[in-house]
Amino acid sequence: MPIDLVLVADTHLPKRAKALPDSLWSAIDDADVVFHAGDWVDLATLDALEARTRRLVGVWGNNDGRELRERLPEVARVELGGVRFAMTHETGQKAARERRMDQRFPDTDVLVFGHSHIPWDTTTHNGMRLLNPGSPTDRRRQPHCTFLTAQVDAGQLTRLELREARTGAPLPR
C-alpha cells in the first residue's frame, strides 16, 4: 500500500506569513506522513501540524527557540515502507553537499533538509536522495514558494513532485 508524503521546511510563521497556504493544508490533510525540516519559528505551527496530521516527523531549525528545541530533535530518522529517511535542518554549503551527507548519513536512502529555501533534488555517489522542499512562505530568490509531495511504494520513493505553495500545482522540473 503506498504511503503519501508531504515534505515542508522553513515555514517561519508568523514572521514570513500569517498562515500556511490552503493548498499545503489540503496536501497535509491527504498525507499519511508529513515531514517538517525545521524553522517553524512558533509553537502554534507545531501544535497545528501535530493536531492535523496522521503522523508528523519534525526537527528544529536555526531560527527555532528553546521551546521548539525541547520538543523536536536536531536529526530525525524513520523507516517507511522499507525506505530509510533522515531529516535535519542544515547541511552546510551546496559545494560538496553530497559527499558530506554520504559521510554523515551512511545508512540513509532519503535525506530531507531545509534552511536555504531553495528546492533541491540530487542523488549522492552512494545513492542517497537529497531533498529540500524549499519554503511555502518565503521564496527568497526563487520564482515560487514551494513544498514537495511524494509516495513510498514497494520500497521506493515515487511520484515526487515540487508544488507551488499558493495553488498546490506541480511545477516543471
PDB file of C-alpha atoms in Angstrom:
ATOM      1  CA  MET A   1       0.000   0.000   0.000  1.00  0.00           C
ATOM      2  CA  PRO A   2       1.535   3.370  -0.984  1.00  0.00           C
ATOM      3  CA  ILE A   3       2.367   5.884   1.758  1.00  0.00           C
ATOM      4  CA  ASP A   4       1.596   9.507   0.800  1.00  0.00           C
ATOM      5  CA  LEU A   5       4.111  12.115   1.997  1.00  0.00           C
ATOM      6  CA  VAL A   6       4.317  15.883   2.306  1.00  0.00           C
ATOM      7  CA  LEU A   7       7.738  17.461   2.803  1.00  0.00           C
ATOM      8  CA  VAL A   8       7.917  21.033   4.031  1.00  0.00           C
ATOM      9  CA  ALA A   9      10.507  23.297   5.679  1.00  0.00           C
ATOM     10  CA  ASP A  10      11.101  26.897   6.642  1.00  0.00           C
ATOM     11  CA  THR A  11       7.525  27.902   7.430  1.00  0.00           C
ATOM     12  CA  HIS A  12       8.743  30.849   9.564  1.00  0.00           C
ATOM     13  CA  LEU A  13       5.302  31.622  10.971  1.00  0.00           C
ATOM     14  CA  PRO A  14       4.213  34.267  11.752  1.00  0.00           C
ATOM     15  CA  LYS A  15       7.277  36.201  10.575  1.00  0.00           C
ATOM     16  CA  ARG A  16       7.221  35.405   6.826  1.00  0.00           C
ATOM     17  CA  ALA A  17       3.462  34.821   6.547  1.00  0.00           C
ATOM     18  CA  LYS A  18       0.435  34.841   8.814  1.00  0.00           C
ATOM     19  CA  ALA A  19      -0.650  31.300   7.870  1.00  0.00           C
ATOM     20  CA  LEU A  20       0.265  28.301   5.757  1.00  0.00           C
ATOM     21  CA  PRO A  21      -1.302  28.271   2.283  1.00  0.00           C
ATOM     22  CA  ASP A  22      -4.616  26.416   1.941  1.00  0.00           C
ATOM     23  CA  SER A  23      -3.145  24.142  -0.745  1.00  0.00           C
ATOM     24  CA  LEU A  24      -0.468  22.985   1.694  1.00  0.00           C
ATOM     25  CA  TRP A  25      -3.092  22.273   4.364  1.00  0.00           C
ATOM     26  CA  SER A  26      -5.055  20.283   1.791  1.00  0.00           C
ATOM     27  CA  ALA A  27      -1.976  18.208   0.937  1.00  0.00           C
ATOM     28  CA  ILE A  28      -1.278  17.715   4.656  1.00  0.00           C
ATOM     29  CA  ASP A  29      -4.851  16.516   5.208  1.00  0.00           C
ATOM     30  CA  ASP A  30      -4.378  13.890   2.459  1.00  0.00           C
ATOM     31  CA  ALA A  31      -0.922  12.728   3.582  1.00  0.00           C
ATOM     32  CA  ASP A  32      -0.083   9.694   5.662  1.00  0.00           C
ATOM     33  CA  VAL A  33       3.172  11.276   6.888  1.00  0.00           C
ATOM     34  CA  VAL A  34       4.306  14.916   6.979  1.00  0.00           C
ATOM     35  CA  PHE A  35       7.988  15.858   7.282  1.00  0.00           C
ATOM     36  CA  HIS A  36       8.918  19.345   8.542  1.00  0.00           C
ATOM     37  CA  ALA A  37      12.629  20.138   8.227  1.00  0.00           C
ATOM     38  CA  GLY A  38      12.780  22.990  10.725  1.00  0.00           C
ATOM     39  CA  ASP A  39      12.461  26.734  11.101  1.00  0.00           C
ATOM     40  CA  TRP A  40       8.918  26.560  12.401  1.00  0.00           C
ATOM     41  CA  VAL A  41       9.603  29.703  14.496  1.00  0.00           C
ATOM     42  CA  ASP A  42       6.419  29.391  16.573  1.00  0.00           C
ATOM     43  CA  LEU A  43       4.914  26.621  18.694  1.00  0.00           C
ATOM     44  CA  ALA A  44       1.468  27.208  17.213  1.00  0.00           C
ATOM     45  CA  THR A  45       2.589  25.763  13.853  1.00  0.00           C
ATOM     46  CA  LEU A  46       3.961  22.634  15.521  1.00  0.00           C
ATOM     47  CA  ASP A  47       0.764  22.257  17.571  1.00  0.00           C
ATOM     48  CA  ALA A  48      -1.429  22.711  14.480  1.00  0.00           C
ATOM     49  CA  LEU A  49       0.516  20.146  12.469  1.00  0.00           C
ATOM     50  CA  GLU A  50       0.503  17.657  15.339  1.00  0.00           C
ATOM     51  CA  ALA A  51      -3.269  18.044  15.643  1.00  0.00           C
ATOM     52  CA  ARG A  52      -3.953  17.763  11.934  1.00  0.00           C
ATOM     53  CA  THR A  53      -1.537  15.109  10.658  1.00  0.00           C
ATOM     54  CA  ARG A  54      -1.778  11.354  10.829  1.00  0.00           C
ATOM     55  CA  ARG A  55       1.957  11.224  11.520  1.00  0.00           C
ATOM     56  CA  LEU A  56       4.405  14.103  11.863  1.00  0.00           C
ATOM     57  CA  VAL A  57       8.189  13.851  11.654  1.00  0.00           C
ATOM     58  CA  GLY A  58       9.897  17.116  12.573  1.00  0.00           C
ATOM     59  CA  VAL A  59      13.231  18.657  13.507  1.00  0.00           C
ATOM     60  CA  TRP A  60      14.227  22.052  14.828  1.00  0.00           C
ATOM     61  CA  GLY A  61      15.990  24.678  12.737  1.00  0.00           C
ATOM     62  CA  ASN A  62      18.398  27.517  13.421  1.00  0.00           C
ATOM     63  CA  ASN A  63      15.531  30.017  13.919  1.00  0.00           C
ATOM     64  CA  ASP A  64      13.687  27.808  16.408  1.00  0.00           C
ATOM     65  CA  GLY A  65      13.912  28.746  20.068  1.00  0.00           C
ATOM     66  CA  ARG A  66      14.225  26.754  23.252  1.00  0.00           C
ATOM     67  CA  GLU A  67      10.587  25.608  23.402  1.00  0.00           C
ATOM     68  CA  LEU A  68      10.724  24.048  19.917  1.00  0.00           C
ATOM     69  CA  ARG A  69      14.145  22.520  20.575  1.00  0.00           C
ATOM     70  CA  GLU A  70      12.766  20.879  23.721  1.00  0.00           C
ATOM     71  CA  ARG A  71      10.026  19.176  21.693  1.00  0.00           C
ATOM     72  CA  LEU A  72      11.917  18.313  18.495  1.00  0.00           C
ATOM     73  CA  PRO A  73      15.220  16.592  17.723  1.00  0.00           C
ATOM     74  CA  GLU A  74      18.033  18.059  15.642  1.00  0.00           C
ATOM     75  CA  VAL A  75      18.020  14.903  13.486  1.00  0.00           C
ATOM     76  CA  ALA A  76      15.060  12.585  12.926  1.00  0.00           C
ATOM     77  CA  ARG A  77      15.207   9.090  11.450  1.00  0.00           C
ATOM     78  CA  VAL A  78      12.287   6.951  10.339  1.00  0.00           C
ATOM     79  CA  GLU A  79      11.764   3.943   8.091  1.00  0.00           C
ATOM     80  CA  LEU A  80       8.637   3.956   5.948  1.00  0.00           C
ATOM     81  CA  GLY A  81       7.754   1.071   3.674  1.00  0.00           C
ATOM     82  CA  GLY A  82      11.364  -0.068   3.505  1.00  0.00           C
ATOM     83  CA  VAL A  83      12.793   3.409   2.758  1.00  0.00           C
ATOM     84  CA  ARG A  84      15.185   4.803   5.386  1.00  0.00           C
ATOM     85  CA  PHE A  85      14.658   8.551   5.880  1.00  0.00           C
ATOM     86  CA  ALA A  86      16.743  11.021   7.852  1.00  0.00           C
ATOM     87  CA  MET A  87      15.994  14.698   8.290  1.00  0.00           C
ATOM     88  CA  THR A  88      17.971  17.685   9.537  1.00  0.00           C
ATOM     89  CA  HIS A  89      17.609  21.412   9.013  1.00  0.00           C
ATOM     90  CA  GLU A  90      21.088  22.411   7.835  1.00  0.00           C
ATOM     91  CA  THR A  91      23.537  20.600   5.555  1.00  0.00           C
ATOM     92  CA  GLY A  92      26.014  23.431   5.001  1.00  0.00           C
ATOM     93  CA  GLN A  93      27.126  24.904   1.695  1.00  0.00           C
ATOM     94  CA  LYS A  94      25.926  23.306  -1.527  1.00  0.00           C
ATOM     95  CA  ALA A  95      29.528  22.668  -2.660  1.00  0.00           C
ATOM     96  CA  ALA A  96      30.367  19.042  -1.786  1.00  0.00           C
ATOM     97  CA  ARG A  97      26.984  18.593  -0.024  1.00  0.00           C
ATOM     98  CA  GLU A  98      26.505  15.121  -1.483  1.00  0.00           C
ATOM     99  CA  ARG A  99      29.902  13.890  -0.261  1.00  0.00           C
ATOM    100  CA  ARG A 100      29.418  15.349   3.239  1.00  0.00           C
ATOM    101  CA  MET A 101      25.928  13.874   3.589  1.00  0.00           C
ATOM    102  CA  ASP A 102      27.102  10.437   2.400  1.00  0.00           C
ATOM    103  CA  GLN A 103      29.620  10.533   5.249  1.00  0.00           C
ATOM    104  CA  ARG A 104      27.187  11.876   7.855  1.00  0.00           C
ATOM    105  CA  PHE A 105      24.191   9.669   6.928  1.00  0.00           C
ATOM    106  CA  PRO A 106      25.649   6.390   5.590  1.00  0.00           C
ATOM    107  CA  ASP A 107      22.558   4.267   6.348  1.00  0.00           C
ATOM    108  CA  THR A 108      20.010   6.586   4.743  1.00  0.00           C
ATOM    109  CA  ASP A 109      18.062   6.293   1.500  1.00  0.00           C
ATOM    110  CA  VAL A 110      16.484   9.780   1.570  1.00  0.00           C
ATOM    111  CA  LEU A 111      17.725  12.859   3.442  1.00  0.00           C
ATOM    112  CA  VAL A 112      15.244  15.721   3.851  1.00  0.00           C
ATOM    113  CA  PHE A 113      16.667  19.136   4.759  1.00  0.00           C
ATOM    114  CA  GLY A 114      15.774  22.823   4.731  1.00  0.00           C
ATOM    115  CA  HIS A 115      17.464  26.128   5.614  1.00  0.00           C
ATOM    116  CA  SER A 116      18.188  27.544   2.145  1.00  0.00           C
ATOM    117  CA  HIS A 117      14.543  27.964   0.998  1.00  0.00           C
ATOM    118  CA  ILE A 118      15.811  26.597  -2.326  1.00  0.00           C
ATOM    119  CA  PRO A 119      14.296  23.361  -3.668  1.00  0.00           C
ATOM    120  CA  TRP A 120      16.917  20.664  -4.082  1.00  0.00           C
ATOM    121  CA  ASP A 121      16.823  17.149  -5.543  1.00  0.00           C
ATOM    122  CA  THR A 122      20.069  15.300  -6.117  1.00  0.00           C
ATOM    123  CA  THR A 123      21.424  11.809  -5.608  1.00  0.00           C
ATOM    124  CA  THR A 124      24.756  11.218  -3.910  1.00  0.00           C
ATOM    125  CA  HIS A 125      27.546   8.947  -5.128  1.00  0.00           C
ATOM    126  CA  ASN A 126      26.318   6.289  -2.668  1.00  0.00           C
ATOM    127  CA  GLY A 127      22.734   6.562  -3.972  1.00  0.00           C
ATOM    128  CA  MET A 128      21.144   8.653  -1.205  1.00  0.00           C
ATOM    129  CA  ARG A 129      18.470  11.081  -2.411  1.00  0.00           C
ATOM    130  CA  LEU A 130      18.808  14.633  -1.011  1.00  0.00           C
ATOM    131  CA  LEU A 131      15.578  16.639  -0.934  1.00  0.00           C
ATOM    132  CA  ASN A 132      14.872  20.209   0.111  1.00  0.00           C
ATOM    133  CA  PRO A 133      11.226  21.276  -0.337  1.00  0.00           C
ATOM    134  CA  GLY A 134      12.008  24.997  -0.372  1.00  0.00           C
ATOM    135  CA  SER A 135       9.663  27.176   1.692  1.00  0.00           C
ATOM    136  CA  PRO A 136       5.877  27.573   1.429  1.00  0.00           C
ATOM    137  CA  THR A 137       6.018  31.103   2.870  1.00  0.00           C
ATOM    138  CA  ASP A 138       9.335  32.718   1.859  1.00  0.00           C
ATOM    139  CA  ARG A 139      10.599  32.159  -1.674  1.00  0.00           C
ATOM    140  CA  ARG A 140      13.672  34.357  -1.292  1.00  0.00           C
ATOM    141  CA  ARG A 141      15.269  34.354  -4.760  1.00  0.00           C
ATOM    142  CA  GLN A 142      13.071  31.534  -6.091  1.00  0.00           C
ATOM    143  CA  PRO A 143      10.183  32.107  -8.501  1.00  0.00           C
ATOM    144  CA  HIS A 144       7.674  30.372  -6.191  1.00  0.00           C
ATOM    145  CA  CYS A 145       7.037  29.350  -2.604  1.00  0.00           C
ATOM    146  CA  THR A 146       7.127  25.537  -2.613  1.00  0.00           C
ATOM    147  CA  PHE A 147       6.674  22.186  -0.890  1.00  0.00           C
ATOM    148  CA  LEU A 148       7.106  18.570  -2.017  1.00  0.00           C
ATOM    149  CA  THR A 149       4.742  15.618  -2.234  1.00  0.00           C
ATOM    150  CA  ALA A 150       5.791  12.013  -2.809  1.00  0.00           C
ATOM    151  CA  GLN A 151       4.882   8.405  -2.192  1.00  0.00           C
ATOM    152  CA  VAL A 152       6.701   5.440  -0.768  1.00  0.00           C
ATOM    153  CA  ASP A 153       5.642   2.374  -2.715  1.00  0.00           C
ATOM    154  CA  ALA A 154       7.218  -1.090  -2.786  1.00  0.00           C
ATOM    155  CA  GLY A 155      10.382   0.144  -1.041  1.00  0.00           C
ATOM    156  CA  GLN A 156      10.888   3.082  -3.422  1.00  0.00           C
ATOM    157  CA  LEU A 157      10.329   6.838  -3.281  1.00  0.00           C
ATOM    158  CA  THR A 158       7.928   7.567  -6.141  1.00  0.00           C
ATOM    159  CA  ARG A 159       5.704  10.335  -7.504  1.00  0.00           C
ATOM    160  CA  LEU A 160       7.955  13.104  -6.205  1.00  0.00           C
ATOM    161  CA  GLU A 161       6.514  16.493  -7.173  1.00  0.00           C
ATOM    162  CA  LEU A 162       7.624  20.011  -6.365  1.00  0.00           C
ATOM    163  CA  ARG A 163       4.459  22.062  -5.827  1.00  0.00           C
ATOM    164  CA  GLU A 164       3.727  25.764  -5.916  1.00  0.00           C
ATOM    165  CA  ALA A 165       2.535  26.539  -2.396  1.00  0.00           C
ATOM    166  CA  ARG A 166      -0.209  29.027  -3.247  1.00  0.00           C
ATOM    167  CA  THR A 167      -2.046  26.760  -5.708  1.00  0.00           C
ATOM    168  CA  GLY A 168      -0.657  23.287  -4.977  1.00  0.00           C
ATOM    169  CA  ALA A 169       0.010  22.824  -8.700  1.00  0.00           C
ATOM    170  CA  PRO A 170       3.030  20.736  -9.706  1.00  0.00           C
ATOM    171  CA  LEU A 171       5.965  22.752 -11.027  1.00  0.00           C
ATOM    172  CA  PRO A 172       8.048  21.633 -14.013  1.00  0.00           C
ATOM    173  CA  ARG A 173      11.482  20.279 -13.184  1.00  0.00           C
TER     174      ARG A 173
END
